[in-house]
Short mmCIF file of C-alpha atoms and ligand atoms in Angstrom, two decimals:
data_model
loop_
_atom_site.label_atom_id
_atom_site.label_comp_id
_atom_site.label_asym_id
_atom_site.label_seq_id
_atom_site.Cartn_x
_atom_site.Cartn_y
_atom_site.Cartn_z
CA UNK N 535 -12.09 -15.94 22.37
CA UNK N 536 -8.98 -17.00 21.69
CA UNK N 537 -5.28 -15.46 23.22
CA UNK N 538 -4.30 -11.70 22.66
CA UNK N 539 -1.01 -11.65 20.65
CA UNK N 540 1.70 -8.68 21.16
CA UNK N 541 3.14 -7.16 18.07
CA UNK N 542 4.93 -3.43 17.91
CA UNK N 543 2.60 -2.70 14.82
CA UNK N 544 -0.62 -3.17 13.54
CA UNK N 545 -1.70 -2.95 10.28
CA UNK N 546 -5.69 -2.63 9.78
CA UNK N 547 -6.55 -3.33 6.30
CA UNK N 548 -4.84 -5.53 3.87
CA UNK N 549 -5.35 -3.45 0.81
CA UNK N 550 -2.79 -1.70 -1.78
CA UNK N 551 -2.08 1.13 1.05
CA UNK N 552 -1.78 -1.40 4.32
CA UNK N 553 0.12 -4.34 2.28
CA UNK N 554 2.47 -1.79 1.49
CA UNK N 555 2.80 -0.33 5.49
CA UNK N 556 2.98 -3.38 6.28
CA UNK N 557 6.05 -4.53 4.44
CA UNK N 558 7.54 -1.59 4.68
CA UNK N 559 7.44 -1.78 8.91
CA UNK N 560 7.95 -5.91 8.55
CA UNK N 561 11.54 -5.14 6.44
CA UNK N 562 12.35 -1.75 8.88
CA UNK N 563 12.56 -5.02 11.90
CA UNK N 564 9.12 -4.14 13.64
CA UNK N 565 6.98 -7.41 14.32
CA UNK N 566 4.12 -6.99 11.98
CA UNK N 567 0.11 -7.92 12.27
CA UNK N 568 -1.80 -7.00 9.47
CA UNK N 569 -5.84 -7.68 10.00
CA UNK N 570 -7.77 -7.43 6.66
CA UNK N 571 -10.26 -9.60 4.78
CA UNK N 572 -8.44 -11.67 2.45
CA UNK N 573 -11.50 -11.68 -0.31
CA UNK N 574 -14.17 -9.66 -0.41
CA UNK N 575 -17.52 -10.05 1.24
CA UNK N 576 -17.50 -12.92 3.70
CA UNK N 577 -19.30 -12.95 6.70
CA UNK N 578 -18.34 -9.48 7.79
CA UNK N 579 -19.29 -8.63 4.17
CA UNK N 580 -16.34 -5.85 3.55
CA UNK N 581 -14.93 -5.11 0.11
CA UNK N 582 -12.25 -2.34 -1.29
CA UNK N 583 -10.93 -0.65 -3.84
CA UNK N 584 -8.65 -2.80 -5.35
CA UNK N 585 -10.95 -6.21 -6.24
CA UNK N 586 -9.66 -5.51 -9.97
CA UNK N 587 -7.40 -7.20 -12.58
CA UNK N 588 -5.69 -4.21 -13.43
CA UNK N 589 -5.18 -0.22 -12.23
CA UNK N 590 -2.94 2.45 -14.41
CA UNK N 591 -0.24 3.76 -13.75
CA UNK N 592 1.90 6.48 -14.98
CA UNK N 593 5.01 8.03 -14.09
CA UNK N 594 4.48 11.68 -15.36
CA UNK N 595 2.04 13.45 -13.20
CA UNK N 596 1.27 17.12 -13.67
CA UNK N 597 -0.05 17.61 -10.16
CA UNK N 598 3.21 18.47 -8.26
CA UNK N 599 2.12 17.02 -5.03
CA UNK N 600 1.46 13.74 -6.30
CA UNK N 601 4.50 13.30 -8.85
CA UNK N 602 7.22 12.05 -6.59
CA UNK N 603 5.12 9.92 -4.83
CA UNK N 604 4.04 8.25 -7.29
CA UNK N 605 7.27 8.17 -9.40
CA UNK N 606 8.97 6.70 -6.62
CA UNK N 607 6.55 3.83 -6.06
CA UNK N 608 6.74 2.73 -10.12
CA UNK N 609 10.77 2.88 -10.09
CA UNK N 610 10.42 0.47 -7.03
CA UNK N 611 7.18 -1.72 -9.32
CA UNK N 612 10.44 -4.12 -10.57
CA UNK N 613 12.39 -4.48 -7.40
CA UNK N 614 9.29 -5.95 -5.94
CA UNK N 615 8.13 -8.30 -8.36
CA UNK N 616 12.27 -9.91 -8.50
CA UNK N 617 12.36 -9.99 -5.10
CA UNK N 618 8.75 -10.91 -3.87
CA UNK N 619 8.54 -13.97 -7.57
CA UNK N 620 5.56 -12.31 -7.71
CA UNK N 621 4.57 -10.26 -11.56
CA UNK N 622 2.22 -7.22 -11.14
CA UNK N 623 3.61 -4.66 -13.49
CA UNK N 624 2.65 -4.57 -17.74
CA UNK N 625 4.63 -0.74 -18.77
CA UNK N 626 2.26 -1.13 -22.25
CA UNK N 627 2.12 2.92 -22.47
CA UNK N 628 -0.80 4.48 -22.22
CA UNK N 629 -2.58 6.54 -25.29
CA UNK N 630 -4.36 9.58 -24.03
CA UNK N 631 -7.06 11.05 -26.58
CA UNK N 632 -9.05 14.38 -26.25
CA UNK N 633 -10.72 17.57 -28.16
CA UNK N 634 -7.67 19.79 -28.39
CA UNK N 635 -10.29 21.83 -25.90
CA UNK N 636 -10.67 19.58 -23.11
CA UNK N 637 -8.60 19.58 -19.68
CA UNK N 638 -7.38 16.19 -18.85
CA UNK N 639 -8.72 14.78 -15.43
CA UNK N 640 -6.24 11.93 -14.99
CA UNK N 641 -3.13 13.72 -14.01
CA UNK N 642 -2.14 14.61 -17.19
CA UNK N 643 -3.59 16.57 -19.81
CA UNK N 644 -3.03 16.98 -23.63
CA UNK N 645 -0.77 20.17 -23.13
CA UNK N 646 1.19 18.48 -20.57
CA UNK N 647 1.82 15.22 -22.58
CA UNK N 648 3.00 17.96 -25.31
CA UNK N 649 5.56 20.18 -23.12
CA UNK N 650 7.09 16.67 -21.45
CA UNK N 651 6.60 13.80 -24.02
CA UNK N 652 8.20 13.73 -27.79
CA UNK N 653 7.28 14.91 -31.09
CA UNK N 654 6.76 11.90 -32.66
CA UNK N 655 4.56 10.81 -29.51
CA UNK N 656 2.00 13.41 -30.49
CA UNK N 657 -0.78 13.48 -33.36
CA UNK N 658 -2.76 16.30 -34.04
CA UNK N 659 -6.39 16.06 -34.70
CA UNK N 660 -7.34 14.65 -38.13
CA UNK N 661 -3.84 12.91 -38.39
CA UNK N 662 -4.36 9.70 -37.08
CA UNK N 663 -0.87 8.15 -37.65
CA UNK N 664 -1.00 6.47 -34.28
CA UNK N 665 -3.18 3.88 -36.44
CA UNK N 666 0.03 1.97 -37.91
CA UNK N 667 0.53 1.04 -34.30
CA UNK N 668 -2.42 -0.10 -33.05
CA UNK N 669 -5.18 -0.14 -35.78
CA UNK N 670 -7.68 -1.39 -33.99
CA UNK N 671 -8.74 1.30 -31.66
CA UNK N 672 -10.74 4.32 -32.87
CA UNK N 673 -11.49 7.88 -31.81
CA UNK N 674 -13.08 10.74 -33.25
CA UNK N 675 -11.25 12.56 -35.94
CA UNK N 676 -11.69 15.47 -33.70
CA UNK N 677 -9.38 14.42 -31.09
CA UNK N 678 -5.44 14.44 -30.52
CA UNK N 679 -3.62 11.78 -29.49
CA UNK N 680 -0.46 11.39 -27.64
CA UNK N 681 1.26 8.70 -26.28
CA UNK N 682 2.83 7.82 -23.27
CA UNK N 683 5.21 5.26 -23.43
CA UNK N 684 6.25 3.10 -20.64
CA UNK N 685 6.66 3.20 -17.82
CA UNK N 686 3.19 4.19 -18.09
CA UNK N 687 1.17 1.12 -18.51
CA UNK N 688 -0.74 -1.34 -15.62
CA UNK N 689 -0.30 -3.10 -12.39
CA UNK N 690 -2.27 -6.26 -11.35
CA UNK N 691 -3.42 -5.26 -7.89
CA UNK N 692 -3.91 -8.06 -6.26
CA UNK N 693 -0.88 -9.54 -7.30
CA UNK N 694 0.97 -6.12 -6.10
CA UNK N 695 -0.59 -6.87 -2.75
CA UNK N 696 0.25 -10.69 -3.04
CA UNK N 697 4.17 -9.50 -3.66
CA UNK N 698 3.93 -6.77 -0.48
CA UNK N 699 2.79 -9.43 1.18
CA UNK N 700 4.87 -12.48 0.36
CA UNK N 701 7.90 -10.24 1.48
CA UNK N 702 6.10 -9.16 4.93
CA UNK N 703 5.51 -12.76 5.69
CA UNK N 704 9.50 -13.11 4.34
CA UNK N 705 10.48 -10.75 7.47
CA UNK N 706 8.05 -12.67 9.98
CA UNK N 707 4.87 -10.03 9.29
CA UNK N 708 1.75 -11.98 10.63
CA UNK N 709 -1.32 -11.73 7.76
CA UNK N 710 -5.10 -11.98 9.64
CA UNK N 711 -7.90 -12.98 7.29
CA UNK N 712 -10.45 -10.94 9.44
CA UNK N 713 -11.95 -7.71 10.12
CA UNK N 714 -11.14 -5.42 13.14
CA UNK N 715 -14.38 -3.65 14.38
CA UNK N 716 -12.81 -2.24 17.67
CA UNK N 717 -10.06 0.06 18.33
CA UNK N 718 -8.94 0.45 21.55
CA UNK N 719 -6.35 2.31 23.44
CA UNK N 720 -4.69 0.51 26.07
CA UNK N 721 -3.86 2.08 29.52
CA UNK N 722 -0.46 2.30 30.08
CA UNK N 723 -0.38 3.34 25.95
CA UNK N 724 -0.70 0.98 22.72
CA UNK N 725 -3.97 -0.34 21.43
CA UNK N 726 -5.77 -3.25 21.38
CA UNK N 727 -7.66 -4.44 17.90
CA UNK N 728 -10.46 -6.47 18.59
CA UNK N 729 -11.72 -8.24 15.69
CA UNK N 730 -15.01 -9.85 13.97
CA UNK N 731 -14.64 -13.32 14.96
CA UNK N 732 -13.32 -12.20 18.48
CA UNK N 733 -9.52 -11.93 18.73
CA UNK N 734 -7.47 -9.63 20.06
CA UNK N 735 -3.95 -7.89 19.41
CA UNK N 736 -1.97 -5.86 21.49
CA UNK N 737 0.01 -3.58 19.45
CA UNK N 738 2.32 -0.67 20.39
CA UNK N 739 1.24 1.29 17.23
CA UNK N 740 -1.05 0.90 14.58
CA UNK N 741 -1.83 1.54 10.75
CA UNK N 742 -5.45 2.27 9.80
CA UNK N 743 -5.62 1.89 6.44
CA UNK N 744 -9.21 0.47 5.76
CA UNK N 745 -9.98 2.74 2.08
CA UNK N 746 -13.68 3.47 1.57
CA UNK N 747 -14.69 1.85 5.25
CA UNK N 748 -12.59 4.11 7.41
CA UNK N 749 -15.67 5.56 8.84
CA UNK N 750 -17.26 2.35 9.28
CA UNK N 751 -16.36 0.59 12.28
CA UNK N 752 -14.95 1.94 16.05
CA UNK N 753 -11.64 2.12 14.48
CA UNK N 754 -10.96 5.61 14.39
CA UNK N 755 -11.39 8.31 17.72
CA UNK N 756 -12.46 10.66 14.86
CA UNK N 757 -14.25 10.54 12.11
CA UNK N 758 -11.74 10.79 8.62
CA UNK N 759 -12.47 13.96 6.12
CA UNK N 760 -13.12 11.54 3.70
CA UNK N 761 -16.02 11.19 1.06
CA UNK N 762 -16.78 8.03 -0.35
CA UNK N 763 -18.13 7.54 -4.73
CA UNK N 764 -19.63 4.60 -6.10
CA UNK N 765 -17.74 4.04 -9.26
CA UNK N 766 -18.27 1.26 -12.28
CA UNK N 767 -16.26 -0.72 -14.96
CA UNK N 768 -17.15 -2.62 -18.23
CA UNK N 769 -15.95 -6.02 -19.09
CA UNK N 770 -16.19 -6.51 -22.36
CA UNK N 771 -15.19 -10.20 -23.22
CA UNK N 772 -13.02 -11.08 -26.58
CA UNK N 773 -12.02 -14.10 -28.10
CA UNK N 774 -8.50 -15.75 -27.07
CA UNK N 775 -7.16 -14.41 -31.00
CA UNK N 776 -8.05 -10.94 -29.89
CA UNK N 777 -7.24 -11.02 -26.19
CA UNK N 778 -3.30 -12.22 -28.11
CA UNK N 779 -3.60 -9.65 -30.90
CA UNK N 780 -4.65 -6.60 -28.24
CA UNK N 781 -2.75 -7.86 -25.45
CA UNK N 782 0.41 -5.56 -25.75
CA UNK N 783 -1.95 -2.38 -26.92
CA UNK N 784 -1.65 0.49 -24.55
CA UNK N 785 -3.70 1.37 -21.86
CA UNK N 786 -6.24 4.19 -23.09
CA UNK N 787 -6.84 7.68 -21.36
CA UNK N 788 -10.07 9.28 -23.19
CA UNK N 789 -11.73 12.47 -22.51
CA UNK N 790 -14.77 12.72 -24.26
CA UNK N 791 -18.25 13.53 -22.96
CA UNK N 792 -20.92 11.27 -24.25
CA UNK N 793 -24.02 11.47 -22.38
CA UNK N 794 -24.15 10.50 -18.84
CA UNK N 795 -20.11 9.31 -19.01
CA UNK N 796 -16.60 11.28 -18.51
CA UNK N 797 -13.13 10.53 -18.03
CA UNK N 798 -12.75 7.28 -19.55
CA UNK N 799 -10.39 4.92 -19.06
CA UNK N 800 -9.31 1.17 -20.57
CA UNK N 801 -6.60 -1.48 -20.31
CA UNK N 802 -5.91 -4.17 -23.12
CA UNK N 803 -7.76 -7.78 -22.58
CA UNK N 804 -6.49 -9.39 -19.34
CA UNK N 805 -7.18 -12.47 -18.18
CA UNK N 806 -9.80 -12.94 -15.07
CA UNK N 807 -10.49 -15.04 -12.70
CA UNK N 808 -12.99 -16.96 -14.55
CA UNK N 809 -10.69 -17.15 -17.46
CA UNK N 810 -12.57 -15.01 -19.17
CA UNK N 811 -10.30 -12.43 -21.71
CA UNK N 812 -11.90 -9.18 -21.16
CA UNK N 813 -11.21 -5.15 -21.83
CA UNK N 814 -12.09 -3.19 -19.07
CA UNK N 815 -13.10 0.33 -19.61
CA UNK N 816 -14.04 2.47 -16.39
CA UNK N 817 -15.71 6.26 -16.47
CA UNK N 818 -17.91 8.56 -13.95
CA UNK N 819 -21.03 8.43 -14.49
CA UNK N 820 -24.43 10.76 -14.12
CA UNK N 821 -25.48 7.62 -11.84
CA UNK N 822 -22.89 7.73 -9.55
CA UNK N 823 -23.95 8.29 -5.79
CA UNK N 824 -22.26 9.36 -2.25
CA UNK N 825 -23.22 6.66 -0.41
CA UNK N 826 -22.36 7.76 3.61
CA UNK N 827 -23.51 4.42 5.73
CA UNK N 828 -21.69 1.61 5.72
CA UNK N 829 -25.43 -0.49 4.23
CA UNK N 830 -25.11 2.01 1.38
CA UNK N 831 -21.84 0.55 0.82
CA UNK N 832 -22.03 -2.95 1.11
CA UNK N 833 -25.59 -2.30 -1.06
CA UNK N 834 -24.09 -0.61 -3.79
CA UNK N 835 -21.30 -3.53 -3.99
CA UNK N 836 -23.78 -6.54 -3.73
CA UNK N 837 -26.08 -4.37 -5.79
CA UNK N 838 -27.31 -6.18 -10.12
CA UNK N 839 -25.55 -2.73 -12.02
CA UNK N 840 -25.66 -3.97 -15.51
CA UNK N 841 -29.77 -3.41 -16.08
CA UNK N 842 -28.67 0.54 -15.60
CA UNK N 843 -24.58 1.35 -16.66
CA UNK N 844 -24.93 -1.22 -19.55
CA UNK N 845 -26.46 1.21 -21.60
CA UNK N 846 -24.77 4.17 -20.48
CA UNK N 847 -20.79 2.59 -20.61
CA UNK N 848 -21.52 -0.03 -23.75
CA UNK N 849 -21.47 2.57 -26.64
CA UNK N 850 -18.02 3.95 -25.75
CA UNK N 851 -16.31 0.52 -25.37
CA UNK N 852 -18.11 -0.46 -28.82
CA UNK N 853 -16.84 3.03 -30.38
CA UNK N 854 -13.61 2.51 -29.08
CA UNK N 855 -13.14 -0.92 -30.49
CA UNK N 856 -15.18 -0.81 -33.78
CA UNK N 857 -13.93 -4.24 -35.25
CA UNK N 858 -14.36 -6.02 -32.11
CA UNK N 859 -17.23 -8.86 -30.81
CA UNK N 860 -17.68 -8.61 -27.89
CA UNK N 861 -18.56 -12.05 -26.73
CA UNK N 862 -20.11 -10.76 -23.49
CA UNK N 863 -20.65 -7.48 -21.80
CA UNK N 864 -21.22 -6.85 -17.48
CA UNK N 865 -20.45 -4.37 -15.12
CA UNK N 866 -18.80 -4.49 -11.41
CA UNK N 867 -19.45 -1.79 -8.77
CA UNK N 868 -16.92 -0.38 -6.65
CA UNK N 869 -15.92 2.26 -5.07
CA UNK N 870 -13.34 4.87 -4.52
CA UNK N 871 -12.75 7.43 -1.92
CA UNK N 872 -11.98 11.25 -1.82
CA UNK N 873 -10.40 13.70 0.76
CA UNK N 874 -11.50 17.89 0.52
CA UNK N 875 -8.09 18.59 -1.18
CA UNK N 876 -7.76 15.43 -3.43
CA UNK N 877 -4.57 14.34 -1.63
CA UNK N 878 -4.30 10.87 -0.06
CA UNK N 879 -4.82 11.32 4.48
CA UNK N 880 -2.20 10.20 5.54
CA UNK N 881 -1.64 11.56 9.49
CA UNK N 882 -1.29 10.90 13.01
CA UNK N 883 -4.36 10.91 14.29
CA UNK N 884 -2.82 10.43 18.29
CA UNK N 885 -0.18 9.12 19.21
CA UNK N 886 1.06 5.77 18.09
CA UNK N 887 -2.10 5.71 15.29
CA UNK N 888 -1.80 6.68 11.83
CA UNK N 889 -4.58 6.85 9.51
CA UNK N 890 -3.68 5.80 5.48
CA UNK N 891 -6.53 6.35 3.39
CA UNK N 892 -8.24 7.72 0.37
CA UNK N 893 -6.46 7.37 -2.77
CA UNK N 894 -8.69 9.62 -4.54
CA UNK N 895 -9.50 7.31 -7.76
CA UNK N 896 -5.69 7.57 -8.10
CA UNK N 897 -4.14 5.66 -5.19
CA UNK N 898 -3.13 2.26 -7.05
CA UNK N 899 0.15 3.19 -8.97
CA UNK N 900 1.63 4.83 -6.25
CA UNK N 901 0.47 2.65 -3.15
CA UNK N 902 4.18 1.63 -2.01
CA UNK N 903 4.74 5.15 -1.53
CA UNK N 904 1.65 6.17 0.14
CA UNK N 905 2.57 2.75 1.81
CA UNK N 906 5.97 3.97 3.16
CA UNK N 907 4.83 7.56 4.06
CA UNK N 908 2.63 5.80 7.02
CA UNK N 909 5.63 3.41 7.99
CA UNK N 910 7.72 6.63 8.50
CA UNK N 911 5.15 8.01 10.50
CA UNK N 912 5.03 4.95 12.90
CA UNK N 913 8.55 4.97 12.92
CA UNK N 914 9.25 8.35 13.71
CA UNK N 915 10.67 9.05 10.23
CA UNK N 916 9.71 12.53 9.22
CA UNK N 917 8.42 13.21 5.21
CA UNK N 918 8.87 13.40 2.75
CA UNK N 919 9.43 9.37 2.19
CA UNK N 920 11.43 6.88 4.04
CA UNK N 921 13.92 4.07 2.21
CA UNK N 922 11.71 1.76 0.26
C1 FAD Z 1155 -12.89 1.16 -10.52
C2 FAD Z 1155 -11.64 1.76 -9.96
C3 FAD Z 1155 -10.61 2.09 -10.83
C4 FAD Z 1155 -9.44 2.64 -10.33
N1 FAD Z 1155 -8.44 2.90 -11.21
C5 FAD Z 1155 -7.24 3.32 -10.74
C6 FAD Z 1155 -6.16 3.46 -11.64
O1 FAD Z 1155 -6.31 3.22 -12.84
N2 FAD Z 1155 -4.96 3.84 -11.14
C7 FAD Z 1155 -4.78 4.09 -9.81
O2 FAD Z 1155 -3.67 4.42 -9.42
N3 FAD Z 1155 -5.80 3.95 -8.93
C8 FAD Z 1155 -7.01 3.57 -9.37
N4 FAD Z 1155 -8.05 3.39 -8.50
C9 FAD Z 1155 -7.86 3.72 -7.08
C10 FAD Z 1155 -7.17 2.64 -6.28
O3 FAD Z 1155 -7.72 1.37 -6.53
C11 FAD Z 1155 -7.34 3.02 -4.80
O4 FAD Z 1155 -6.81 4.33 -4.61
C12 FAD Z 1155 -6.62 2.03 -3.90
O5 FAD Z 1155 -7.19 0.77 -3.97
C13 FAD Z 1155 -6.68 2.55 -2.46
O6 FAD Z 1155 -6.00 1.63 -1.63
P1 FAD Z 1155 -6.43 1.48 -0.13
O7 FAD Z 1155 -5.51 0.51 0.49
O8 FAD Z 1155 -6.63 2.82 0.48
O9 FAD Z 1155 -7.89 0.85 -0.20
P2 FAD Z 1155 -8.28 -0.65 -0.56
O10 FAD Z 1155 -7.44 -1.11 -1.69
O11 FAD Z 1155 -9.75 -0.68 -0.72
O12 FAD Z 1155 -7.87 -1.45 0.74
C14 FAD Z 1155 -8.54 -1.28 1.95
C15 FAD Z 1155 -8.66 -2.65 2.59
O13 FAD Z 1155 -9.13 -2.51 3.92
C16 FAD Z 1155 -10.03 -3.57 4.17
N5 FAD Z 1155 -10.85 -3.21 5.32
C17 FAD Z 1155 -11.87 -2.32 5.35
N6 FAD Z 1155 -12.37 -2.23 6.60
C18 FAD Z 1155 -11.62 -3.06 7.37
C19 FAD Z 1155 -11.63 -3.40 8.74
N7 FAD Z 1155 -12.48 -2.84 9.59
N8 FAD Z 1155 -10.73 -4.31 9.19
C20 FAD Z 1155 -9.83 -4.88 8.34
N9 FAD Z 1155 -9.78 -4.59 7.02
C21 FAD Z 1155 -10.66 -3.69 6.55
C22 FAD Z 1155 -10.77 -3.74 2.86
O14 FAD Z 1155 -11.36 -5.01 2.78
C23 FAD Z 1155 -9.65 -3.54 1.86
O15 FAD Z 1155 -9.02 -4.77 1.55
C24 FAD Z 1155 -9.27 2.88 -8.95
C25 FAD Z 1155 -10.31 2.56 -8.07
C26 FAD Z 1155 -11.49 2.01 -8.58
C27 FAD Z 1155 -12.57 1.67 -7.63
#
C-alpha cells in the first residue's frame, strides 16, 4: 500500500457530474483529488453514463426546475472549450417531430416549442417545408415538426470531461485512474477513500458522484433513492460523403410509438473511436430492465445486445433516413439512472459528504451546473448555483 495523501476535497467519480465538482472546487482554491476510472471496464470492471460520442442538449426546458440549471451550464459550454483548448459543443439545432397528439418526453413538447420558438420554426402536419433544409430525413406525414435552433444541438462528453478536467489539473486538481470501494470517516472528522488497488486519501470533504454505481460499493452511509435503467443506442455507419453531407443536420427529437420503442432520439454522423462515421439514434425500449446488483450492471454492459434491439431500433433509424446505406448497424448498452421525483440528488448526506448523482436520462447538457451545485455545497455556498 502505498502513502495516504491529504487533500481538502475529494471527488469520487470522474464522470460529467464529478469532472465538473471537481473543477469547480480546483478553480474556488481547494486542493482537489478526483478518484474515477479513466476508461471503462478495467480490472475493477466499472462503466458510466457518459461512454458516448455525443449527448443533446437544449437550452429551452419546459420543466421549471430543470431550466436554469441547465441554461446556465450551455451559456458556460464556450467559456470552457476557449479556456480548457478543448471542443465539446456542435449548437446544430435540434428538430423535434410528433402526432400533433402526443406529449413530448424530452423536456419539451410540440406545444411548448410553439408558445416559445418562431413561426417560421414550426410546420404543421402534412406541410413538410422543413424538407428544403434537410431533405434527407423523413417522418410521417402525420407529424409536426418544429425546430429548435441553436443553442440546442450536442456536446461530446468525453471531451466535456477532458476540458473540466484539463482546467482542474490547470489549478493543481490531482486526477486518480482508480476506483474507491471504501468510504470512511475519520475520527477527529474528514474521510478517508480507500481505493481498488489499495491507496488511500485523506480528505476534509468529499464529492460522491459515482452515476448508476452509487449503491455499489461502501461509499455511501446510506443507501441513495436512486433507480437504475438499462438503456440502448444504434450506430448506424455511413459513408465519409454522407457523414460530410449530414454532418451539420440537426439533432432529431421523435415521438412516435412503433412497437416495442418510444422517445427517440438521434444526432448527425460523428466520428468514433474506430473511425467509423456513424448516426446514433437512442429510444426506451419494451426490453429495458431495472437491474439492482452491481453483477446486473456490469452484465448488462459486457452483455452481446444486437441479436435482440437490432430488430426492435433498426426500422426507425432506416425510416428516418430512407436514402441512406447503412454500411453497418450495432448496438451499445448503457445505462442511466433515476431519482422518485426525476430531479438530479444532489445533498449532504453528513457532514462534509455530498452525494451528486442521477441525471435522470437528462444529466449531460447541464452537468457543469449540477457540477457546481455540489461544489457550493462543500463550500458552504447555499443554492441556488455558485459562480461558474
Ligand atoms: C444512452 C444515453 C443517452 C443519454 N442521452 C442524453 C442526452 O442526450 N442529453 C443529456 O443531457 N443526457 C443524456 N444522458 C444522461 C447523461 O449521460 C447522464 O445524466 C450523465 O452521464 C450523468 O453523469 P454522472 O456524472 O452522474 O454519471 P457518469 O457520467 O456515469 O459518471 C460517473 C462516473 O463515476 C465512476 N464511478 C462509478 N463508481 C465509482 C467508484 N466506486 N469509484 C470511482 N469512480 C466510480 C464511473 O466510472 C463514471 O465515470 C444519456 C444517458 C445515456 C445512457
Amino acid at each position: 500500500m502505498g502513502n495516504t495523501e491529504s487533500f481538502d476535497v475529494g471527488v469520487i467519480g470522474r464522470g460529467l457530474f464529478g469532472s465538473a465538482a471537481a473543477r469547480h472546487l480546483a478553480e474556488a482554491g481547494c486542493s482537489v483529488v478526483a478518484v474515477g476510472p479513466t476508461v471503462p471496464g478495467g480490472d475493477a470492471d466499472i462503466y458510466s453514463s457518459h461512454d458516448d460520442e455525443a449527448r443533446l442538449t437544449r437550452r429551452l426546458d419546459r420543466d421549471e426546475r430543470w431550466a436554469p440549471f441547465t441554461a446556465r451550464a450551455v451559456d458556460a459550454y464556450r467559456s470552457l472549450e476557449e479556456r480548457s483548448g478543448i471542443e465539446f459543443y456542435r449548437p446544430v439545432g435540434a428538430l423535434f417531430a410528433s402526432r400533433p397528439e402526443v406529449d413530448g418526453k424530452h423536456g419539451v413538447s410540440m406545444a411548448f416549442l410553439r408558445d416559445h420558438g418562431r413561426p417560421e420554426h414550426y410546420w404543421p402536419a402534412g406541410e413538410p417545408g422543413w424538407k428544403q433544409w434537410w431533405p434527407r430525413l423523413d417522418f410521417p406525414a402525420t407529424h409536426e415538426v418544429a425546430l429548435d435552433p441553436a443553442p440546442a444541438g450536442y456536446i461530446r462528453p468525453k471531451r466535456l470531461i477532458a476540458a473540466q478536467e484539463a482546467l482542474t489539473e490547470r489549478c493543481g486538481g490531482r486526477l486518480v485512474d482508480d476506483v474507491a470501494t471504501i468510504l470512511e470517516t475519520r475520527v477527529g472528522g474528514g474521510h478517508r477513500i480507500k481505493t481498488f488497488t489499495g491507496s488511500t486519501y485523506d480528505v476534509e470533504q468529499v464529492v460522491v458522484a459515482t452515476g448508476a454505481f452509487a449503491n455499489a460499493f461502501e461509499v455511501l452511509p446510506v443507501q441513495a433513492d436512486i433507480t437504475v435503467k438499462t438503456e440502448i443506442v444504434i450506430l448506424g455507419e455511413v459513408s465519409e460523403a454522407d457523414a460530410n453531407e449530414l454532418g451539420e443536420y440537426p439533432t432529431v427529437l421523435h415521438q412516435i410509438d412503433p412497437d416495442g420503442i418510444d422517445d427517440i432520439y438521434m444526432t448527425p454522423p460523428l466520428q468514433f473511436p474506430d473511425g467509423r462515421h456513424c448516426i446514433k439514434l437512442g429510444a426506451n425500449t419494451t426490453l429495458d430492465t431495472w437491474p439492482t446488483a452491481l453483477d446486473e450492471i456490469q452484465h448488462w454492459f459486457r452483455s452481446e445486445t444486437d441479436p435482440d434491439y437490432l430488430p426492435l431500433l433498426r426500422p426507425a433509424l432506416e425510416s428516418l433516413w430512407p436514402d441512406v446505406d447503412f454500411l453497418s448497424l450495432r448496438t451499445k448498452p448503457c445505462i442511466v439512472s433515476y431519482t422518485p421525483d426525476r430531479f438530479p440528488l444532489i445533498e449532504e448526506v453528513e457532514p462534509g459528504l455530498i452525494v451528486a448523482v442521477a441525471g435522470n436520462g437528462q444529466g449531460a447538457k447541464g452537468s457543469d451546473s449540477w457540477g457546481a451545485v455540489a461544489a457550493d455545497l462543500v463550500l458552504g455556498r447555499s443554492l441556488p448555483l455558485g459562480e461558474t
